[in-house]
PDB file of C-alpha atoms in Angstrom:
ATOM      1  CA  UNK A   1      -4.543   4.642  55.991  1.00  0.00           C
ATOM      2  CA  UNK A   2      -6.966   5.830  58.565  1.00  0.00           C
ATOM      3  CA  UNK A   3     -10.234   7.088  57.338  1.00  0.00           C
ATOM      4  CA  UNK A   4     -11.399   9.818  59.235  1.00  0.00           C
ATOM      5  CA  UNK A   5     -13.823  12.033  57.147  1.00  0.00           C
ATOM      6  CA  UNK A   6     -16.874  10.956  54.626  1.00  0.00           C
ATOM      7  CA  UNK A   7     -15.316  13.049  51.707  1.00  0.00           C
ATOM      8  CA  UNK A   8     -12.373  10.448  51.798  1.00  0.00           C
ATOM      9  CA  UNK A   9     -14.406   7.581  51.915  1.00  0.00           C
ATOM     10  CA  UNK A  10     -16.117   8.525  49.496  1.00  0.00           C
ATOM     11  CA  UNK A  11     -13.156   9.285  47.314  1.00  0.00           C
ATOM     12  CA  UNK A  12     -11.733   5.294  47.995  1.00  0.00           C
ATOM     13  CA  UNK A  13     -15.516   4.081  47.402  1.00  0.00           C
ATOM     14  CA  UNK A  14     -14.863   5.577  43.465  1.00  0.00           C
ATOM     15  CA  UNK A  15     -11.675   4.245  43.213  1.00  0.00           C
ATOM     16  CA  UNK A  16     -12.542   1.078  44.463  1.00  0.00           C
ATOM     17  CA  UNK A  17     -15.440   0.759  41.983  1.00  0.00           C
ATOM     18  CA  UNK A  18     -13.578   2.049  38.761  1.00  0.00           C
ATOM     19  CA  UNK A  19     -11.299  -0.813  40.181  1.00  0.00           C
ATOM     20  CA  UNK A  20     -14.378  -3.345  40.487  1.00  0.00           C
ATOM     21  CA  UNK A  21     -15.954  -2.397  36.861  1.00  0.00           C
ATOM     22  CA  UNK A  22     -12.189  -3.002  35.323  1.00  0.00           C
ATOM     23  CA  UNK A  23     -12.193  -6.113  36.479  1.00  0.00           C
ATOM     24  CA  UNK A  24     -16.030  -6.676  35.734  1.00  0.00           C
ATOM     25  CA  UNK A  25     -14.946  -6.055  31.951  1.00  0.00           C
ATOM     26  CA  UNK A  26     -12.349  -7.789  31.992  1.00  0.00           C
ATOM     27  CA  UNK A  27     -13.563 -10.804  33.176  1.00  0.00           C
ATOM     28  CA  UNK A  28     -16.855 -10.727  30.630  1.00  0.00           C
ATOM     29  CA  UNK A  29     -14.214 -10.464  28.046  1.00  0.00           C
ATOM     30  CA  UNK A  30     -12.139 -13.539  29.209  1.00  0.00           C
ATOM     31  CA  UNK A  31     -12.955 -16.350  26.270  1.00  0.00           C
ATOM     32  CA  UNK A  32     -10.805 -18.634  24.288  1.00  0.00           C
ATOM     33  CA  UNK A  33      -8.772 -16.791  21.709  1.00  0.00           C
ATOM     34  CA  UNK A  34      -7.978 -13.466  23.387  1.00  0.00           C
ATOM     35  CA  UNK A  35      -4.813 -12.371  24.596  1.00  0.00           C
ATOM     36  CA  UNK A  36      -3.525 -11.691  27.968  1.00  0.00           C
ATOM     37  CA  UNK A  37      -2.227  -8.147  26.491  1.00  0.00           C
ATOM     38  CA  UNK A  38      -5.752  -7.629  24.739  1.00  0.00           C
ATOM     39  CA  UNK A  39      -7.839  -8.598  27.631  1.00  0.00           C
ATOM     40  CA  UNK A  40      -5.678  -5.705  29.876  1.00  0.00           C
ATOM     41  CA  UNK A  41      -6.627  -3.248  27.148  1.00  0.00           C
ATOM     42  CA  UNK A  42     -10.046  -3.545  28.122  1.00  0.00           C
ATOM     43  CA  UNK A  43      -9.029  -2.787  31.815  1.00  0.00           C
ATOM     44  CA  UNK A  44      -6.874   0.246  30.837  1.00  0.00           C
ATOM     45  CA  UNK A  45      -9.659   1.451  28.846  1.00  0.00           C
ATOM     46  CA  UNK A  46     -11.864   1.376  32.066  1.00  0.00           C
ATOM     47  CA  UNK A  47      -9.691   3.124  34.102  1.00  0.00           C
ATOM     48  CA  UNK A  48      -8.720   5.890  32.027  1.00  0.00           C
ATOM     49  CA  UNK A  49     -12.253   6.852  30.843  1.00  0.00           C
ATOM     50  CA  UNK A  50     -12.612   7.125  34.704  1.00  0.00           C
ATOM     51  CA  UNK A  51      -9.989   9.393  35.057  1.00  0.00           C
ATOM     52  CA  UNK A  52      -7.804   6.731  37.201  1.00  0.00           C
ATOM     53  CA  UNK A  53      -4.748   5.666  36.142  1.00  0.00           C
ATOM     54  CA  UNK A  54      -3.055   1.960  36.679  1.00  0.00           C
ATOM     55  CA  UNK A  55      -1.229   1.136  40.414  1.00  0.00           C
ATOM     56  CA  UNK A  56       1.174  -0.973  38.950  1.00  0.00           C
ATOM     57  CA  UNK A  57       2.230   0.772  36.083  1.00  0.00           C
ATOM     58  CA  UNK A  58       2.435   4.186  38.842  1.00  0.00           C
ATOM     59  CA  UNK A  59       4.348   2.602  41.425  1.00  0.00           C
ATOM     60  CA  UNK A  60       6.348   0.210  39.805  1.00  0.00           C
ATOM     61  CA  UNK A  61       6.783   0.835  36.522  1.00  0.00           C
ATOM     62  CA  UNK A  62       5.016  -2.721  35.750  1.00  0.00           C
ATOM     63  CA  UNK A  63       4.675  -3.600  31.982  1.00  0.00           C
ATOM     64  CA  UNK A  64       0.785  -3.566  31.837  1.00  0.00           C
ATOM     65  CA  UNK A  65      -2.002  -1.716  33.383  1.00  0.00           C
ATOM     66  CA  UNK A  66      -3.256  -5.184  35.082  1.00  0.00           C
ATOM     67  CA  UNK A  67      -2.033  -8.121  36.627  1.00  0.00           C
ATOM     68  CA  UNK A  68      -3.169 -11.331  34.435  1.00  0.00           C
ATOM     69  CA  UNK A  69      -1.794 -14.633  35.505  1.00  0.00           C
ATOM     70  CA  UNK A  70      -2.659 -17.837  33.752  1.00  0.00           C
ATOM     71  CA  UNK A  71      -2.871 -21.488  35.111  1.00  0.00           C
ATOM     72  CA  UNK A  72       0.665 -22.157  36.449  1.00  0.00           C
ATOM     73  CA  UNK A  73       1.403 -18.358  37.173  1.00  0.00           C
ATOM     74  CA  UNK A  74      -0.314 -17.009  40.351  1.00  0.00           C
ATOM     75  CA  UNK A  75       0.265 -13.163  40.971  1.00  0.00           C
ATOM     76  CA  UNK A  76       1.892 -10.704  38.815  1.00  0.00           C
ATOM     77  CA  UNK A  77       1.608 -12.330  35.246  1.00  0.00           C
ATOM     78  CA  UNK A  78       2.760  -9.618  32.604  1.00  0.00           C
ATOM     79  CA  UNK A  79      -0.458  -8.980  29.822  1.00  0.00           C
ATOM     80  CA  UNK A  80       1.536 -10.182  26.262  1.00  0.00           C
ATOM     81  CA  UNK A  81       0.775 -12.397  23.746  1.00  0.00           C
ATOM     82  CA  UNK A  82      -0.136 -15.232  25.465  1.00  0.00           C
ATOM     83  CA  UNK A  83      -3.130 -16.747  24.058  1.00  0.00           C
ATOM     84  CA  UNK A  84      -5.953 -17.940  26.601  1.00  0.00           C
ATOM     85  CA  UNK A  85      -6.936 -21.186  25.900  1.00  0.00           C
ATOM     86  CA  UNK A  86     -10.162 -23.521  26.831  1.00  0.00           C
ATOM     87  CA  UNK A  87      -9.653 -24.665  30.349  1.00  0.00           C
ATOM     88  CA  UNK A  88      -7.262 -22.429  31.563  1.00  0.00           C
ATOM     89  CA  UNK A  89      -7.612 -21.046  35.037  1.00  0.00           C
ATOM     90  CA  UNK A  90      -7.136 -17.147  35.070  1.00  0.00           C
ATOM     91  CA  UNK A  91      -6.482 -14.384  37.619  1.00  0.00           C
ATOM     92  CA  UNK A  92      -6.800 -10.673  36.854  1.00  0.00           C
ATOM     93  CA  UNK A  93      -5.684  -8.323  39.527  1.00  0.00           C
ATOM     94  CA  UNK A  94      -6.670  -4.833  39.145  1.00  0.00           C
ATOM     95  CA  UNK A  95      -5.501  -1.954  41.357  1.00  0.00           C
ATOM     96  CA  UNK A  96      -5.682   1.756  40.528  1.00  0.00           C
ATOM     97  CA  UNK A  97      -5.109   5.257  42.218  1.00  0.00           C
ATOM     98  CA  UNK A  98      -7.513   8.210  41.171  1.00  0.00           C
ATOM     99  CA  UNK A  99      -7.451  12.155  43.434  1.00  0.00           C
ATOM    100  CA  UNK A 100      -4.680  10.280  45.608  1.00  0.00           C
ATOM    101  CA  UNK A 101      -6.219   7.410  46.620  1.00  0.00           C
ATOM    102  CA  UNK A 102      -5.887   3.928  45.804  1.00  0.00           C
ATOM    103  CA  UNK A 103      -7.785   0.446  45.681  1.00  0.00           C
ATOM    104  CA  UNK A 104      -6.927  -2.942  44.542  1.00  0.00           C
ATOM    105  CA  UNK A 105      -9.080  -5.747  43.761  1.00  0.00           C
ATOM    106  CA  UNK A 106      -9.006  -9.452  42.236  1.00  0.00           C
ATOM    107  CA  UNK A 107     -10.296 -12.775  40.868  1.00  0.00           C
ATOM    108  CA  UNK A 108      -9.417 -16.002  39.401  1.00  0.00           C
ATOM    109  CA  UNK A 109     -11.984 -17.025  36.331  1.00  0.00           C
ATOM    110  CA  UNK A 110     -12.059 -20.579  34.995  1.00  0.00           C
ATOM    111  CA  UNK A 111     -12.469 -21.047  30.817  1.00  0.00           C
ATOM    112  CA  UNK A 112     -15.167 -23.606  30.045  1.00  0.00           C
ATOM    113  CA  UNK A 113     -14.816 -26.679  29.792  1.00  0.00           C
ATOM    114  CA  UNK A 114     -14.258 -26.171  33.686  1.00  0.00           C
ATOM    115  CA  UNK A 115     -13.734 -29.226  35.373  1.00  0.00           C
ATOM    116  CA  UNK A 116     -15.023 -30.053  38.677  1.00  0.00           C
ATOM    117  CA  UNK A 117     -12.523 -29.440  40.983  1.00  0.00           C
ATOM    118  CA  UNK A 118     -11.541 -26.671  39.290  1.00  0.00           C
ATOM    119  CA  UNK A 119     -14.978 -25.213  39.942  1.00  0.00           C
ATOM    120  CA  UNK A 120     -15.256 -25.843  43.154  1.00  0.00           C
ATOM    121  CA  UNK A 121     -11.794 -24.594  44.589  1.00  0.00           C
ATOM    122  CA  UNK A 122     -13.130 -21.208  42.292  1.00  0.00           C
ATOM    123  CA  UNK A 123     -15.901 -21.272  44.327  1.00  0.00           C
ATOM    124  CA  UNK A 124     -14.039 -21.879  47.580  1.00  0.00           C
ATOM    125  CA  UNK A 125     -11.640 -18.985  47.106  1.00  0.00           C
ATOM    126  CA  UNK A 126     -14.300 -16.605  46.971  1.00  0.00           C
ATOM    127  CA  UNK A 127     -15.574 -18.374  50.311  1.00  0.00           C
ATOM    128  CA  UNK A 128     -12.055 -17.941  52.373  1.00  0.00           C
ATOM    129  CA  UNK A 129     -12.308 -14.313  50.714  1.00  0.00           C
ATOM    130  CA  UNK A 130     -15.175 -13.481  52.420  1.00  0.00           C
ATOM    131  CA  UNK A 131     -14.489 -15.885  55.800  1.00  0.00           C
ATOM    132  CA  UNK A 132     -11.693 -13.537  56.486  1.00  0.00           C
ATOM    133  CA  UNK A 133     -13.690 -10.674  55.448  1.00  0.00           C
ATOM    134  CA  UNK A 134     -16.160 -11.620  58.413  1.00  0.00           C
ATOM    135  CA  UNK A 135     -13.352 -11.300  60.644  1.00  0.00           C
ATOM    136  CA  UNK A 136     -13.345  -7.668  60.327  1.00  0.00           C
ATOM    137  CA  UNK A 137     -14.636  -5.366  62.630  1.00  0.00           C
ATOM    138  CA  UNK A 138     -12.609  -2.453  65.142  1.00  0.00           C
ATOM    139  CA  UNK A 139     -10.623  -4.140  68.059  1.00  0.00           C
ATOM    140  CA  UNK A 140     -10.407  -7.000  66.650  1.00  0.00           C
ATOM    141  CA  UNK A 141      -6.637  -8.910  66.167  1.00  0.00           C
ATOM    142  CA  UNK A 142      -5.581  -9.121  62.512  1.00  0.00           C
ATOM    143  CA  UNK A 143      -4.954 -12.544  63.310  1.00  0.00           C
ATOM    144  CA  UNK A 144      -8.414 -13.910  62.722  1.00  0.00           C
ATOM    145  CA  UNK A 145      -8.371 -13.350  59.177  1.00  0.00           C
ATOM    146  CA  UNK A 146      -5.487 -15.685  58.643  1.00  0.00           C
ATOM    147  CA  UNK A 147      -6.938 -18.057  61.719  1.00  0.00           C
ATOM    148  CA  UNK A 148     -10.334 -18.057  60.084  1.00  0.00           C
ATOM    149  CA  UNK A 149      -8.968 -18.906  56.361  1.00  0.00           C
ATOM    150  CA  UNK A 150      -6.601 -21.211  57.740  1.00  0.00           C
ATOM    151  CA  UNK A 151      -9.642 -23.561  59.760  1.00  0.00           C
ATOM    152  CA  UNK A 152     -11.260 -22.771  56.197  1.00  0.00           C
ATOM    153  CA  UNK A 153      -8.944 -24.440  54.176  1.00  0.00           C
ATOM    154  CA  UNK A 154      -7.842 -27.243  56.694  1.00  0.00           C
ATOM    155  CA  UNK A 155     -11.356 -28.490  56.593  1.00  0.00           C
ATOM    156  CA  UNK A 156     -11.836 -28.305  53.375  1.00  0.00           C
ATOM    157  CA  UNK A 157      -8.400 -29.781  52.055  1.00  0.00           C
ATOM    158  CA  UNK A 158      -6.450 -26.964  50.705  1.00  0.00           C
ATOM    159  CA  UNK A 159      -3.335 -25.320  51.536  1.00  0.00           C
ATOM    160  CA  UNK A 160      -2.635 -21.894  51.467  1.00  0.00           C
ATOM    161  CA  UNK A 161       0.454 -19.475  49.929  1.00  0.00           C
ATOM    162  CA  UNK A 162       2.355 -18.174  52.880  1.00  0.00           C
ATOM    163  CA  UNK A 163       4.244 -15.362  50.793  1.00  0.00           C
ATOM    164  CA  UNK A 164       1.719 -13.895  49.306  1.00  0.00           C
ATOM    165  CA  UNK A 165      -0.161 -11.691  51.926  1.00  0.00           C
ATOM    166  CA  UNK A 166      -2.824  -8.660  52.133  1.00  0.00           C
ATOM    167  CA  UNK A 167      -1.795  -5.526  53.251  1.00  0.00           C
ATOM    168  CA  UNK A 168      -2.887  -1.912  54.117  1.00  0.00           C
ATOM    169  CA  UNK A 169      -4.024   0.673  50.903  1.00  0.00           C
ATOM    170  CA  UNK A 170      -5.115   3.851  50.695  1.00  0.00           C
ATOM    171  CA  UNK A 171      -2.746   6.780  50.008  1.00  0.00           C
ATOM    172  CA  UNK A 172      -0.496   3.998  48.519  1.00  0.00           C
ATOM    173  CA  UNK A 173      -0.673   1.006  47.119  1.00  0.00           C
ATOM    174  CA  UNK A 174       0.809  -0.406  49.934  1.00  0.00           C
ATOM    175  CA  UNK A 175       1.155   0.844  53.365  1.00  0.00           C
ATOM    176  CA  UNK A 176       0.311  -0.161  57.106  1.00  0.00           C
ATOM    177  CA  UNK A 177      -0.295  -2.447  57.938  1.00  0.00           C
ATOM    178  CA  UNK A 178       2.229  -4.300  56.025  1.00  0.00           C
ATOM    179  CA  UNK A 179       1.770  -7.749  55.297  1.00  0.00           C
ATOM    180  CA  UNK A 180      -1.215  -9.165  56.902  1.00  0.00           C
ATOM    181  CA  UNK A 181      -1.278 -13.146  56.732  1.00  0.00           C
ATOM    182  CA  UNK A 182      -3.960 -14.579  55.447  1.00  0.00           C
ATOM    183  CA  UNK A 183      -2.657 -17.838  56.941  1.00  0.00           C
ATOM    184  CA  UNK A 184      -2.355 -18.966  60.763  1.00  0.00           C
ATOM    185  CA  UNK A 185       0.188 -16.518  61.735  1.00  0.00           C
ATOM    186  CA  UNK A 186       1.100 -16.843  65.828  1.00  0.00           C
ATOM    187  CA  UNK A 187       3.387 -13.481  66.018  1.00  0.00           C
ATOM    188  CA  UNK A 188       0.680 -11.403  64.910  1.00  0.00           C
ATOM    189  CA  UNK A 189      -0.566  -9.151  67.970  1.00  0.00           C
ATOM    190  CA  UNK A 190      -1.843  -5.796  65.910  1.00  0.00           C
ATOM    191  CA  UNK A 191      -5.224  -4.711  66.227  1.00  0.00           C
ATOM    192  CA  UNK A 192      -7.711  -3.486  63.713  1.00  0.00           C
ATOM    193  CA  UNK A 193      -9.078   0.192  64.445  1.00  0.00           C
ATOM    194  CA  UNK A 194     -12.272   1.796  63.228  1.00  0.00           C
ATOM    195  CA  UNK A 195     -11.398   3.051  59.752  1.00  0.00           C
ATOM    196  CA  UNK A 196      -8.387   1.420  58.942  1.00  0.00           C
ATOM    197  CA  UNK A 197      -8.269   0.265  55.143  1.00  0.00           C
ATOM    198  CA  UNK A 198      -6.849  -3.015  54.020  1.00  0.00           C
ATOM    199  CA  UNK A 199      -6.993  -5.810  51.353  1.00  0.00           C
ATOM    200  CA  UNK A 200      -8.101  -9.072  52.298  1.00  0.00           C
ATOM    201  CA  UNK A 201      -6.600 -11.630  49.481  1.00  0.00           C
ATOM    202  CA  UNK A 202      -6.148 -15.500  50.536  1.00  0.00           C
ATOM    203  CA  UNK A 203      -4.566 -17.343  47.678  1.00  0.00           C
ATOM    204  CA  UNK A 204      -6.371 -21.000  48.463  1.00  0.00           C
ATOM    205  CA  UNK A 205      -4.431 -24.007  46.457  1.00  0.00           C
ATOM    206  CA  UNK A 206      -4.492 -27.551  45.758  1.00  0.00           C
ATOM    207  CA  UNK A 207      -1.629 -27.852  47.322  1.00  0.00           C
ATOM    208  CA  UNK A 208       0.809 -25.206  46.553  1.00  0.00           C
ATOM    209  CA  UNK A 209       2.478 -23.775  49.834  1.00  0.00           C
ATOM    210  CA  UNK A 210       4.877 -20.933  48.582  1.00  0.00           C
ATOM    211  CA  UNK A 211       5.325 -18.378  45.776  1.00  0.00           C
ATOM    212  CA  UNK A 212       8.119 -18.119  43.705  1.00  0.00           C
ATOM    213  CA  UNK A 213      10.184 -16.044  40.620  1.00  0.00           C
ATOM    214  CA  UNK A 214      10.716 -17.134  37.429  1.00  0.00           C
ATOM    215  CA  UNK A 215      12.103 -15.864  34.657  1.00  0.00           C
ATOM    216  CA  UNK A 216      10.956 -12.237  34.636  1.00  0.00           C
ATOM    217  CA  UNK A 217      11.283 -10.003  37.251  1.00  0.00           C
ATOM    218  CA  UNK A 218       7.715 -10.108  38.246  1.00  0.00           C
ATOM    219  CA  UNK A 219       5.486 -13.166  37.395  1.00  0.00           C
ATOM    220  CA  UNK A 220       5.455 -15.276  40.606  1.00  0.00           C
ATOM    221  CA  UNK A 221       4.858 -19.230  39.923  1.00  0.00           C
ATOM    222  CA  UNK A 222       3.007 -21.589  42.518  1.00  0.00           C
ATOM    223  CA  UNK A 223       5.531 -24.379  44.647  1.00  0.00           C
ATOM    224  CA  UNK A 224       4.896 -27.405  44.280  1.00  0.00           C
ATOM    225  CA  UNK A 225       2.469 -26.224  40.924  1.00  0.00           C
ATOM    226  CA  UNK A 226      -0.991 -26.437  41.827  1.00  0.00           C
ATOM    227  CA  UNK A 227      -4.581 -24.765  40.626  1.00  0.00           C
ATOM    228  CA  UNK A 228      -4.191 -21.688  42.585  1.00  0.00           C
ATOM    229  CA  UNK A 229      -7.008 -18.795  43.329  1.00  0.00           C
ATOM    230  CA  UNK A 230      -7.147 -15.419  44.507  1.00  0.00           C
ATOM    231  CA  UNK A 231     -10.255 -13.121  45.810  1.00  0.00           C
ATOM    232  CA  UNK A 232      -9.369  -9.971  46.642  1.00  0.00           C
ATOM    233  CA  UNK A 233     -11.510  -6.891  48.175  1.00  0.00           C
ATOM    234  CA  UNK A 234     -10.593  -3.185  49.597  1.00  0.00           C
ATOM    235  CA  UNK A 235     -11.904  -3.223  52.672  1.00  0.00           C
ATOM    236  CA  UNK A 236     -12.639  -0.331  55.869  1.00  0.00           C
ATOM    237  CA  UNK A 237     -13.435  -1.195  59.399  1.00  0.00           C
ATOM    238  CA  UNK A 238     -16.081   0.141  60.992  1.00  0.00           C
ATOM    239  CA  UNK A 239     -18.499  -0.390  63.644  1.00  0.00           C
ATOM    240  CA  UNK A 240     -20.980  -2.252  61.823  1.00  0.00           C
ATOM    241  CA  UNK A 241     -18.472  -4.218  60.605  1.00  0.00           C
ATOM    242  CA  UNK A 242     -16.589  -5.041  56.818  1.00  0.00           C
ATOM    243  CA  UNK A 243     -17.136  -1.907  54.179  1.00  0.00           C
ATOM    244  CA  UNK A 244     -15.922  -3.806  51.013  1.00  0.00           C
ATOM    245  CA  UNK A 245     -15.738  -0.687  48.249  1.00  0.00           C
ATOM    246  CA  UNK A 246     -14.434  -2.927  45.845  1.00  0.00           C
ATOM    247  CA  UNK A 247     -17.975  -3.268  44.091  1.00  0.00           C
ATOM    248  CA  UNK A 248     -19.170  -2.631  40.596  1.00  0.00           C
ATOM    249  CA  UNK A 249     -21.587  -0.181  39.932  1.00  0.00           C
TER     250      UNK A 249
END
């Protein structure tokens, strides 16, 4: 998608924070005890008394109105009965569509008692977030997001998941431009364009390279296993540089 009137930006800038304050619930509720199916109540709850309704559950018939992936998963954890324990590393993933548009959004939260590495690649993930975030701006190659999260992560000892990229959003969930690394990736030559809209999403490990299945058709698994993290933000290009809607408020 190519925004090219205010009315529509403003439209994404809603969606994008119904999608922020989902997640902004969500993650105040994260404690010891809850569910992974409770704690995406609270998110549905959000989004419907915003009038928006759930991305995955739209598009792909997913079995929960969030994404909610615990310790060993790393994208596209089902909500169920799991039971979120003290220490556990969790990501929510939150994307919605509301008047036609969509936005899509993310974190990883540790449960106390957080150890210290733990902490700290938390807080580097939002870093290499907002590294490649900095990259954005129109004319530039979508190549220095990955090139700037990859230097990142090199000097800062992690790897990064190579399957697992951002990609374009807007009038769906996902659109051009298709996967956009968020690694060193030499065969990318495209361009980034005033108004174009796009995630940005780096999944930084402690040394997990890949993504794969497991038993369900959707809960991806990190290979080798690893503390994995994801950031995510909607983002537009323009002139002045990164528009990240994907705020609460």
């Amino acid at each position: 998608m190519t925004l090219n009137n205010d009315e529509d930006l403003e439209r994404l800038k809603e969606i994008g924070r119904i999608c922020a304050n989902a997640l902004q619930a969500m993650g105040e509720a994260l404690e010891p005890g809850i569910t992974t199916a409770e704690l995406d109540a609270i998110g549905r709850k959000v989004l419907e008394e915003a009038g928006a309704r759930s991305a995955p559950e739209l598009c792909y018939d997913f079995p929960g109105a969030t994404c909610i992936s615990v310790n060993e998963e790393i994208a596209h954890g089902i909500p169920g009965r799991r039971v979120i324990q003290p220490g556990d590393l969790v990501n929510i993933d939150v994307s919605a569509e509301k008047g036609g548009l969509f936005a899509d959004t993310g974190a990883s939260f540790p449960v106390p008692p957080v150890k210290t590495e733990i902490d700290r690649l938390c807080r580097d993930g939002k870093r290499a977030m907002w590294v490649g975030l900095k990259q954005v701006k129109p004319g530039q190659s979508l190549a220095t997001i990955g090139n700037s999260i990859g230097e990142f992560a090199r000097k800062n000892r992690y790897s990064l998941v190579a399957n697992l990229a951002s990609h374009g959003i807007g009038r769906s969930l996902h659109e051009e431009p298709s996967e956009i690394a968020t690694w060193p990736d030499p065969s990318e030559r495209r361009r980034m364009t005033e108004g174009m809209v796009f995630t940005v999403e780096p999944f930084l490990s402690m040394g997990a390279q890949w993504a794969e299945g497991g038993d369900d058709d959707w809960t991806l698994y990190s290979e080798p296993r690893a503390p994995t993290v994801q950031y995510e933000h909607t983002v537009v290009v323009t002139r002045s540089g990164p528009l990240v809607v994907t705020l609460p408020g």
